[in-house]
Coordinates of C-alpha atoms in Angstrom, one line a residue:
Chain A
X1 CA 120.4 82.4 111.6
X2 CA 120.3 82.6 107.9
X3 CA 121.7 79.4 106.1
X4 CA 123.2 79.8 102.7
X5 CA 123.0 77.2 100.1
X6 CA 126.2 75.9 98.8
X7 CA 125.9 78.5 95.2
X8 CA 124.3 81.3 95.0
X9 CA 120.2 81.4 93.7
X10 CA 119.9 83.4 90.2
X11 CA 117.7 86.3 90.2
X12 CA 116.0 87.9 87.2
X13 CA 114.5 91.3 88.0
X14 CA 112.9 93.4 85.7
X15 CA 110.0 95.8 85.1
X16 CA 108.8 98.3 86.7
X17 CA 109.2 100.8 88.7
X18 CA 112.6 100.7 87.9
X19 CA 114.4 102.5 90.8
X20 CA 112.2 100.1 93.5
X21 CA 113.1 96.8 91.5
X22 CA 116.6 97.8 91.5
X23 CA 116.9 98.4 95.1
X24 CA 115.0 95.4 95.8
X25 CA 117.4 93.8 93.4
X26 CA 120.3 95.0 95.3
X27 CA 119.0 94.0 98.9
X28 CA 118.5 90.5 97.7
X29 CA 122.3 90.3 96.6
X30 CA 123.1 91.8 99.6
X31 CA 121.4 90.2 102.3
X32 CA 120.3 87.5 101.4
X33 CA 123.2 86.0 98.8
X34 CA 120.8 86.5 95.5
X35 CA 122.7 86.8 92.6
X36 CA 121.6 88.9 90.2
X37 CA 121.3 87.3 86.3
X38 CA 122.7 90.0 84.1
X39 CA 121.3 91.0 80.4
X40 CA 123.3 93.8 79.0
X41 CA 122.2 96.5 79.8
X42 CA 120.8 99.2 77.1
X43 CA 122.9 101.8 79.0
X44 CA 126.4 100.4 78.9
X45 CA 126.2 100.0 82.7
X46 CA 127.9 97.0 83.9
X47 CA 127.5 93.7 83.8
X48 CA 126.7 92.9 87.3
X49 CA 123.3 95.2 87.4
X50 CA 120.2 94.1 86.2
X51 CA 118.8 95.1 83.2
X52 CA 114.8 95.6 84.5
X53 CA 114.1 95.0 80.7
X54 CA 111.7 92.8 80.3
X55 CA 113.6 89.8 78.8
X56 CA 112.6 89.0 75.1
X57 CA 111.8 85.8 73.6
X58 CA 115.8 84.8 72.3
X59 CA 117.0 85.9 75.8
X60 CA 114.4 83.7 77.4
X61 CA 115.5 81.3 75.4
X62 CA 118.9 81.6 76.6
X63 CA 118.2 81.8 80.0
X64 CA 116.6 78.3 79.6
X65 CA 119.3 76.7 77.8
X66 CA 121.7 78.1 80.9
X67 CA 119.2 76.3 83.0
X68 CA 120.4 78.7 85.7
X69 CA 116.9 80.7 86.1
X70 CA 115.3 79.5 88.9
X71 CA 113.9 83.0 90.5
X72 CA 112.1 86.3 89.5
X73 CA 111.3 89.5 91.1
X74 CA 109.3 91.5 88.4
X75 CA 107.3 94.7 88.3
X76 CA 103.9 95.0 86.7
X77 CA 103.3 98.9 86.6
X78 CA 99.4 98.2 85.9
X79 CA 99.4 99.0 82.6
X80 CA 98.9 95.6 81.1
X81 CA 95.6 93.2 80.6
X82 CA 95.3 90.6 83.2
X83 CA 96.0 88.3 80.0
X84 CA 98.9 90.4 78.6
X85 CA 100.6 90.0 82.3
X86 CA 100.0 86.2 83.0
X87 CA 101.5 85.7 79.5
X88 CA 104.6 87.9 80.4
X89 CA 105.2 85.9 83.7
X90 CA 104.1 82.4 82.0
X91 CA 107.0 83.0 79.4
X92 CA 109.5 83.9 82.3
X93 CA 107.9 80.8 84.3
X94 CA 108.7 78.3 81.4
X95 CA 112.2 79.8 80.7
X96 CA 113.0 78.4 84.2
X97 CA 112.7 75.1 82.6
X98 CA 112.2 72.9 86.2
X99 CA 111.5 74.4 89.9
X100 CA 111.4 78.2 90.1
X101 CA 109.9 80.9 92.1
X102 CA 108.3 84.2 90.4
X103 CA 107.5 87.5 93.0
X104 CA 105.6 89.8 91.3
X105 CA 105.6 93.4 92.8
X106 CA 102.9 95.9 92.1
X107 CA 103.2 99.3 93.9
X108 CA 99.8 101.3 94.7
X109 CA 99.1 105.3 94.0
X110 CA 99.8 107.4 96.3
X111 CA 96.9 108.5 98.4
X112 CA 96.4 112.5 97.9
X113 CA 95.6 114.4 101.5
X114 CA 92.7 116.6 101.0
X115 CA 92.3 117.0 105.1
X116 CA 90.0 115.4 107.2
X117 CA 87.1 117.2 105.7
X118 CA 87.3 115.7 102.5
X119 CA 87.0 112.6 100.8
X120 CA 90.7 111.2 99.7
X121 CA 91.5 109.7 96.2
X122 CA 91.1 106.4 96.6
X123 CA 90.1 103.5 99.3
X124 CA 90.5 100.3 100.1
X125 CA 90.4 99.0 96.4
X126 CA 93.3 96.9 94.8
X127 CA 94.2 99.5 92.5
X128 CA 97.6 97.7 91.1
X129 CA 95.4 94.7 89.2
X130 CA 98.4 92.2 90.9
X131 CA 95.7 89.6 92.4
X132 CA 94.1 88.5 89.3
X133 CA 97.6 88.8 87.3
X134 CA 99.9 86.4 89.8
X135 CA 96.3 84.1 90.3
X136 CA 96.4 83.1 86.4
X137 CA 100.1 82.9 86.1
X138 CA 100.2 80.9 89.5
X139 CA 97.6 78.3 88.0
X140 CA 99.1 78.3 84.5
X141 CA 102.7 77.3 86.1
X142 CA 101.9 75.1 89.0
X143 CA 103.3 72.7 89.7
X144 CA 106.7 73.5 88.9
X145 CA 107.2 77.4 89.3
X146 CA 105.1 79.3 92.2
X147 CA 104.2 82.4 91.3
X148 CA 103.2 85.2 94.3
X149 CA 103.0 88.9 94.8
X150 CA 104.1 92.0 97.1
X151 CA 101.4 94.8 96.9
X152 CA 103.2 98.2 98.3
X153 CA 102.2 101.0 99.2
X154 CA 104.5 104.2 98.3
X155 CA 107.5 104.1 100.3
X156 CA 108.5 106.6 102.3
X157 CA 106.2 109.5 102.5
X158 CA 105.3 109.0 99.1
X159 CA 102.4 106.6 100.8
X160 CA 99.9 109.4 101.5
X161 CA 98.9 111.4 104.9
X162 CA 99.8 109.2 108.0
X163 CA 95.9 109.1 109.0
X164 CA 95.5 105.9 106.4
X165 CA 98.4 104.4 107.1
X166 CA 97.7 102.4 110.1
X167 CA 101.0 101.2 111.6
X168 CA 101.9 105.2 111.6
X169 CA 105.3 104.5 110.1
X170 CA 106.8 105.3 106.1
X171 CA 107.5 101.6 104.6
X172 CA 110.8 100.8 103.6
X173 CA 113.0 98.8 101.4
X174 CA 113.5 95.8 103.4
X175 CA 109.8 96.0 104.3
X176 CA 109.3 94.6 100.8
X177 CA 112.3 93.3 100.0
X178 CA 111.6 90.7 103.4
X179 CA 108.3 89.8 102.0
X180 CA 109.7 89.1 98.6
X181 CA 113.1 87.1 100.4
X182 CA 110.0 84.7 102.2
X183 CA 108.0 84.3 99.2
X184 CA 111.0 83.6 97.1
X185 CA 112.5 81.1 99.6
X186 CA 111.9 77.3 99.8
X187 CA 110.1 78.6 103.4
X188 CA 107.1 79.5 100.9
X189 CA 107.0 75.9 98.9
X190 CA 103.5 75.5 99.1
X191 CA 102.7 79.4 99.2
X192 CA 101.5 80.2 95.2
X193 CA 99.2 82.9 94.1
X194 CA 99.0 84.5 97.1
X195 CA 99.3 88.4 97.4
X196 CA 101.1 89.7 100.5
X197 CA 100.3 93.7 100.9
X198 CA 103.1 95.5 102.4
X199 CA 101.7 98.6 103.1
X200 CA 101.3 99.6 106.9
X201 CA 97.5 98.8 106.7
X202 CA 96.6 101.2 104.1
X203 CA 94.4 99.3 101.9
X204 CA 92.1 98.4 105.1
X205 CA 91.9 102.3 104.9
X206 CA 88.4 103.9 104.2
X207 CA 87.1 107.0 105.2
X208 CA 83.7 105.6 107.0
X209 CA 85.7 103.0 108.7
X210 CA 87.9 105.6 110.1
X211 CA 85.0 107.2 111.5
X212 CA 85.7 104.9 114.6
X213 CA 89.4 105.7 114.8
X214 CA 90.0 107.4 118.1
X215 CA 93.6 108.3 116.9
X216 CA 92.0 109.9 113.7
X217 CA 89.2 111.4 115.8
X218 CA 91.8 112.9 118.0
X219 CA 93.8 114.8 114.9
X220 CA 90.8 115.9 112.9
Chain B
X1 CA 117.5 96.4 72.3
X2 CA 119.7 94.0 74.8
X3 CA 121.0 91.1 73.0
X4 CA 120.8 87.6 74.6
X5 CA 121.0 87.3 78.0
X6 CA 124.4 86.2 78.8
X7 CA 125.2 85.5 82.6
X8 CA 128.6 85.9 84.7
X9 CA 129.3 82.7 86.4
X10 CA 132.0 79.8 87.1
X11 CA 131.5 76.4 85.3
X12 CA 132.0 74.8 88.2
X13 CA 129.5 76.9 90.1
X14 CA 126.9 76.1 88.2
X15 CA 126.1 72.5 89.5
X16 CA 125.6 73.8 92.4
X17 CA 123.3 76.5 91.1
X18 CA 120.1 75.5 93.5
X19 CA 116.8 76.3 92.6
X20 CA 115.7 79.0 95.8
X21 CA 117.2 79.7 99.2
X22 CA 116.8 77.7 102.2
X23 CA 115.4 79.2 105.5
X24 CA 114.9 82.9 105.7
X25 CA 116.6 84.5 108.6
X26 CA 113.7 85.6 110.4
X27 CA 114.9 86.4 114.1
X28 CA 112.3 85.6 116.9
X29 CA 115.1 85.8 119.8
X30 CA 113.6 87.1 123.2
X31 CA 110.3 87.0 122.2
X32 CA 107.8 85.2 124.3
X33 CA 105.0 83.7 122.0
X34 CA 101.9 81.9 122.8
X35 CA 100.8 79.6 120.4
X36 CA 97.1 78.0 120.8
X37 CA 96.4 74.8 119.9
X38 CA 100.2 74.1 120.2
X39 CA 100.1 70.1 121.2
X40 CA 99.3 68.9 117.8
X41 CA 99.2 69.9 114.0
X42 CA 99.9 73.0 112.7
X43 CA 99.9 74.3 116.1
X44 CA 103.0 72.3 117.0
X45 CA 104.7 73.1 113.8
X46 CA 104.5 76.7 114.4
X47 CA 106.0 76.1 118.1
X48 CA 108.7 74.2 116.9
X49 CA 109.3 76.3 114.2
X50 CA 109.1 79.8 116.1
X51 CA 112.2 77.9 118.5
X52 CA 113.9 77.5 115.7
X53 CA 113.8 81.6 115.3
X54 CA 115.0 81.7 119.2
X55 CA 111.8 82.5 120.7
X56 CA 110.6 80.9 124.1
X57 CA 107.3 79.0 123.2
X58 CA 103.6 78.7 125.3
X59 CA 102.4 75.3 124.1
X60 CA 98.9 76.1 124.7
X61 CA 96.6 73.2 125.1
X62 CA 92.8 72.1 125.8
X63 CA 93.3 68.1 126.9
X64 CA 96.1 66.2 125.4
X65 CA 98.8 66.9 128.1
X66 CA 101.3 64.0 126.9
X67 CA 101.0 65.3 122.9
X68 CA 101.3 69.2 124.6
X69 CA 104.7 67.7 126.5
X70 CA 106.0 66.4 123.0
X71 CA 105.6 69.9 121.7
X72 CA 107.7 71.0 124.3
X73 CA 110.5 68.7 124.2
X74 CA 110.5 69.0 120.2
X75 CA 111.1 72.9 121.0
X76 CA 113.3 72.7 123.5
X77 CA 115.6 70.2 120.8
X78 CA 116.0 73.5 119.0
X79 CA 118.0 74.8 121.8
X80 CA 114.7 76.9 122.6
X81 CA 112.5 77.0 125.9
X82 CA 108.9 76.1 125.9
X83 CA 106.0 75.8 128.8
X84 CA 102.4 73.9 128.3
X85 CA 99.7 75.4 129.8
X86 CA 96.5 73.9 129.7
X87 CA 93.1 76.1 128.9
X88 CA 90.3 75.9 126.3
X89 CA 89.9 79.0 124.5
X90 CA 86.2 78.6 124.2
X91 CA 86.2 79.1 128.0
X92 CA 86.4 82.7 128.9
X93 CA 88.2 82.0 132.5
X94 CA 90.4 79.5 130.9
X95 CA 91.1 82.5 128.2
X96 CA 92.0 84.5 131.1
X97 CA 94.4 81.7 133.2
X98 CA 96.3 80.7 130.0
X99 CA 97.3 84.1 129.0
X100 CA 98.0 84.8 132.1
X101 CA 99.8 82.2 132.8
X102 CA 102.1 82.4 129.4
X103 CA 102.9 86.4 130.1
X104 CA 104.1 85.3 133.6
X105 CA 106.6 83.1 132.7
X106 CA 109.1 85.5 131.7
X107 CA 107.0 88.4 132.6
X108 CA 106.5 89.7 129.1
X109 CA 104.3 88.7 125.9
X110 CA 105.6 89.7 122.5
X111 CA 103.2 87.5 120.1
X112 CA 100.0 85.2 119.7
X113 CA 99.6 82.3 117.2
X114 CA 96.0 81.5 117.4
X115 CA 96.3 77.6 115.7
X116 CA 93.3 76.3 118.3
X117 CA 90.4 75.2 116.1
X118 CA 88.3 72.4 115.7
X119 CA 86.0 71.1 112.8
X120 CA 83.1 69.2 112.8
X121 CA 81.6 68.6 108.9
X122 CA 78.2 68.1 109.5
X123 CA 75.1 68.5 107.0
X124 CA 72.8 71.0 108.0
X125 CA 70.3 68.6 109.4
X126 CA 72.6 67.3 111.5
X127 CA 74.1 71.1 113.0
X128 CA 73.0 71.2 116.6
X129 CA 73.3 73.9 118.9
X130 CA 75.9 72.2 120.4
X131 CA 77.7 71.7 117.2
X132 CA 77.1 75.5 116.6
X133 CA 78.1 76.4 120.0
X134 CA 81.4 74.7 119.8
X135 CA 82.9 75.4 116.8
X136 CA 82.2 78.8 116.3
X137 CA 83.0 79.4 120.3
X138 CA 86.6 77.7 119.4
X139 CA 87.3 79.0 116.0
X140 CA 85.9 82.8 116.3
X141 CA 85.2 83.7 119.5
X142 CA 88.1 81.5 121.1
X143 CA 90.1 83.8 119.2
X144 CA 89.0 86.8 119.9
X145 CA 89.2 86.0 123.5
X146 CA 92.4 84.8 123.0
X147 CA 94.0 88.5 121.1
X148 CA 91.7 90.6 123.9
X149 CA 93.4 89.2 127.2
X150 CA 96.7 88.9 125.4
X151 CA 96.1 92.7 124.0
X152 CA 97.4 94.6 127.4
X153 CA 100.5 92.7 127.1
X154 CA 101.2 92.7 123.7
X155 CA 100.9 96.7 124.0
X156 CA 103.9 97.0 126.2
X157 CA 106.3 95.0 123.5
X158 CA 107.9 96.8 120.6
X159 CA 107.0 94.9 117.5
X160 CA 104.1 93.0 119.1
X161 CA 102.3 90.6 116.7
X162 CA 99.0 88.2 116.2
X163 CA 98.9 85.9 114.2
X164 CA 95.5 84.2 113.8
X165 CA 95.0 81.0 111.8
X166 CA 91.5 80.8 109.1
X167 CA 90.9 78.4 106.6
X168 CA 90.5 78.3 102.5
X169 CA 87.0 77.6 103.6
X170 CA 86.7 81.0 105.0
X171 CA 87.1 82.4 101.4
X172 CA 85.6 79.2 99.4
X173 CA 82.7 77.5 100.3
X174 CA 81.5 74.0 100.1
X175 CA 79.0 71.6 101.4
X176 CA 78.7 70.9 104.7
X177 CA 80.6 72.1 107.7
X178 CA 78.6 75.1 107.5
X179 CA 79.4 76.7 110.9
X180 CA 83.1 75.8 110.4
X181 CA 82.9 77.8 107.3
X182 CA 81.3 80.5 108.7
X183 CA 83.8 81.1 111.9
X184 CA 86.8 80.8 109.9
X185 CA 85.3 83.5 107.4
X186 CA 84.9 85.2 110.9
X187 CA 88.1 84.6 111.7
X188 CA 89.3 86.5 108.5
X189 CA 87.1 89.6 109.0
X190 CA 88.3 89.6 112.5
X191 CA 91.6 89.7 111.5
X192 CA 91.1 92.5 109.7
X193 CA 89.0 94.4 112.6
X194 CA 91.7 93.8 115.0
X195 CA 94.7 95.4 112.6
X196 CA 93.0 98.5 112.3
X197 CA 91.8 98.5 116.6
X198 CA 94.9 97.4 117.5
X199 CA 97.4 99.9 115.5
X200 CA 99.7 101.0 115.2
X201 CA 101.4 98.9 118.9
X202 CA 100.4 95.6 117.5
X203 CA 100.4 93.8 114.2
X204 CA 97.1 91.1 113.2
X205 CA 97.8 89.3 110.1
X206 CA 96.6 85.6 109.8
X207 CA 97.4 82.9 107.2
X208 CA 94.6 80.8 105.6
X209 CA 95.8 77.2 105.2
X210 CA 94.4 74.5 102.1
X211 CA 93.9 71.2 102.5
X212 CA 96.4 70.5 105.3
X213 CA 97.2 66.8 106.9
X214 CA 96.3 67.3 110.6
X215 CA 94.3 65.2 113.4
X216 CA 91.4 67.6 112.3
X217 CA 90.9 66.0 109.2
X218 CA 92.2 62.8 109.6
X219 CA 89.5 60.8 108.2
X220 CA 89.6 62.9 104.6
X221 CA 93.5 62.8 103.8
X222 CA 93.2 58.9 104.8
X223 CA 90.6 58.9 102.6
X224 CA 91.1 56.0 99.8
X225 CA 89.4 57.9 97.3
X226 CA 89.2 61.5 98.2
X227 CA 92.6 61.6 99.6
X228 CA 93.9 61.4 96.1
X229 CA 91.6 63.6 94.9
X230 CA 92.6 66.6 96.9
X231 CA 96.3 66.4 95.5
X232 CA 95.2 66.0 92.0
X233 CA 93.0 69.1 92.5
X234 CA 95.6 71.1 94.5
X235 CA 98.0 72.8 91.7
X236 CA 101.0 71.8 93.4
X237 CA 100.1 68.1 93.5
X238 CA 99.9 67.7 96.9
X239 CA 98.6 67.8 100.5
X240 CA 99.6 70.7 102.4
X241 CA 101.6 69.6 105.6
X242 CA 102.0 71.5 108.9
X243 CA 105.7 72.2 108.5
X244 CA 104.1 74.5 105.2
X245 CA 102.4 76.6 107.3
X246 CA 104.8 77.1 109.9
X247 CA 107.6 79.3 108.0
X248 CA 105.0 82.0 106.9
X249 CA 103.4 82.3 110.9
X250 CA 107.1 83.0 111.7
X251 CA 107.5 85.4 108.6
X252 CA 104.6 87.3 109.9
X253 CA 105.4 87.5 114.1
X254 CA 108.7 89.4 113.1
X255 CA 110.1 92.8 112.4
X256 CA 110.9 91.6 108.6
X257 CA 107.1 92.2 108.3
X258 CA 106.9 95.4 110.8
X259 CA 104.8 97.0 108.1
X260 CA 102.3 94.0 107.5
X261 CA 98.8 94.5 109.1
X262 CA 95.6 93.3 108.1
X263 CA 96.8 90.9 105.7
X264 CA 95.7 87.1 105.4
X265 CA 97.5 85.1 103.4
X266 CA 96.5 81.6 101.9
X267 CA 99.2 78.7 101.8
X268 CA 97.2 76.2 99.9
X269 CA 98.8 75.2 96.8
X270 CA 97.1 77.0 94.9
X271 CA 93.9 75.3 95.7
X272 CA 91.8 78.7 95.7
X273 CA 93.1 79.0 92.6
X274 CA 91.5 76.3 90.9

């Protein structure tokens, strides 16, 4: 079913966490013809794999002049101000210098299992900060370059006990790398600031609500 | 630190660099789908859209049976198969007949679009019971009824999926159209409910359009003044249109988002934003 354009789209990815971005990174190319702009690398590696450094200002300005950026997949590890990381994706945005498309992905804590009895770490809160940063960037680059976001859960097991994850299944790669493909995609054209979670459920999660679970009920 | 970004690339490839991908290969094939609301607007651009994906398409429908059989054949020109059936979804036994009806066809359900809604804009002095009655009955509880008769079918298909359709007014309000605002609010919360009751056999996620050019709101997008004023308020710089919508309904029905629940996602141009 998939159509591919005539070239190949021009993906910048960088940020963090690294080893998620860089699968991501790597599924996009794969499956879905994504090619992946490369900076040289700190490391030496080659030339066809992604920095995940956060472009500076002379690179961005080299992108532009290419004119070839026209999509980003970037990590925002939380650590930033909402104003510090609307700046970061605004510069990125304007490097793109026309149409472009900007997925931001923010990945959640893990949830810590203290049993049934207990009260876990955290609830339905958005504890990656992603909404408010991809809302400002989105308005600051509209019209020309959308800007959206993949909240994750941990992959794997990595998510927290199965009790808060809803759909009872570990998320994978191409769980987030499909929500990032969409969002990315002229399918999405008038889809900007808008934060898909990719996380079985969890963030409906909280402990009170769960009270009415019968599957929970059953294992506690 | 890395030096400027350089980029590995033919010359020759570069006009033809384009700026994102075209469709995303979202598979629907042998899934049966009933889409509410399916002989007009968005409603119809999700049914043609989900052929498109290679599923076989319910054109649900309360009245229009000519604009329900031009769903159809635009489906069927996808090289997909489609069925009308008639029902209002704010009648319970109609609820009851349509799904019915749409699970018989090929003996299996594996997805509900819930696109039948209806809008009526009135200040509160003018908000009759019947005005009341109808709106939220259509919007809210039309979908509920909709998702609870499908439910029992939908449970006996791997990757099962609802798809239920709110508003930017359910998050944002505004002056009149108070019980329109209110059920699509509804509608989200309800969304949310049914994830959790309905895990982990079937998926609910529901997308909240903008400003979108449909029958329903005819009047506004014709508009000589406020037409224009919605694009020039919408940060993209323009009216939504049904085919917007459609892509992300389909996104959301298939195993690409097998670990999305719960989620409701706005395609509005940015208009919350602003």
């Amino acid at each position: 079913m998939s159509v591919r354009p005539a070239g190949a789209v021009r993906l910048l990815v960088a940020g963090r966490p690294r080893a998620l971005l860089t699968d991501v990174g790597q599924r996009l190319a794969e499956e879905y013809g994504y090619v992946a702009l490369s900076l040289p690398h700190p490391d030496g590696v080659g030339a066809t794999v992604p920095s995940l450094d956060w472009p500076s200002r002379s690179e961005l300005l080299g992108l532009r002049s290419d004119g070839d950026l026209t999509t980003a997949v970037l990590g925002l590890d939380g650590t930033a101000t909402i104003d510090e990381g609307a700046r970061s994706l605004v510069d990125i945005g304007r490097a793109m210098g026309g149409e472009g498309s900007i997925v931001v992905i923010g990945v959640e804590p893990p949830l810590v299992d203290d049993g049934p009895s207990g009260s876990p770490a955290t609830t339905a809160a958005d504890r990656t900060g992603l909404a408010p940063v991809v809302r400002e960037a989105a308005n600051r680059l509209a019209p020309t370059v959308r800007v959206n976001g993949v909240r994750a859960a941990p992959l794997g097991n990595a998510a927290g006990p199965h009790w808060a994850i809803l759909l009872r299944r570990p998320g994978t790669l191409d769980d987030v790398a499909a929500a990032a493909v969409f969002l990315l995609s002229e399918d999405a054209r008038f889809v900007t600031g808008a934060v898909i979670p990719v996380d079985g459920g969890r963030s409906l999660y909280w402990r009170l609500g769960a009270l009415g679970d019968e599957a929970e009920t059953d294992q506690a | 630190m890395p030096e400027a970004g350089t980029v590995t690339r033919g010359e020759d490839e570069r006009s033809r660099t384009p700026r994102t991908l075209e469709p995303a290969p979202f598979d629907l094939t042998d899934r049966t789908i009933l889409v509410t609301g399916g002989s007009r607007g968005i409603g119809r651009a999700v049914a043609v859209e989900l052929g498109r994906a290679g599923a076989s398409v319910v054109v649900g429908y309360r009245r229009d049976a000519d604009a329900a059989g031009e769903t159809v054949r635009l489906v069927r020109d996808t090289g997909a198969d489609a069925l009308a059936v008639a029902g209002d979804v704010a009648r319970p036994d109609d609820v009851d007949r349509l799904v019915t009806e749409a699970h018989r066809w090929h003996g299996r359900l594996g997805g509900v679009v819930t696109a039948a809604g209806i809008y009526r804009g009135d200040a509160i002095d003018g908000v009759g019971r019947d005005e009341w009655d109808s709106v939220v009955g259509t919007n809210l509880e039309g979908t509920f009824r909709v998702v609870q008769a499908a439910a029992p079918y939908l449970r006996l298909e791997r990757g099962a999926a609802v798809v239920t359709v709110s508003s930017i007014f359910g998050h944002r309000a505004g002056p009149g159209g108070a019980a329109y605002q209110a059920s699509k609010a509804g509608v989200d919360h309800l969304t949310r409910a049914l994830a959790w009751e309905l895990a982990p056999e079937i998926r609910v996620n529901g997308v909240a359009p903008g400003f979108i050019r449909t029958d329903l709101n005819e009047a506004t997008w014709r508009d000589a003044r406020y037409g224009p004023m919605v694009a020039q308020a919408t940060p993209l710089g323009r009216w939504g249109e049904p085919d917007d919508i459609a892509p992300l309904v389909r996104y959301l029905l298939s195993d690409a988002a097998g670990w999305v629940t719960g989620a409701m996602v706005p395609v509005d141009g940015g208009q919350e934003l602003r």
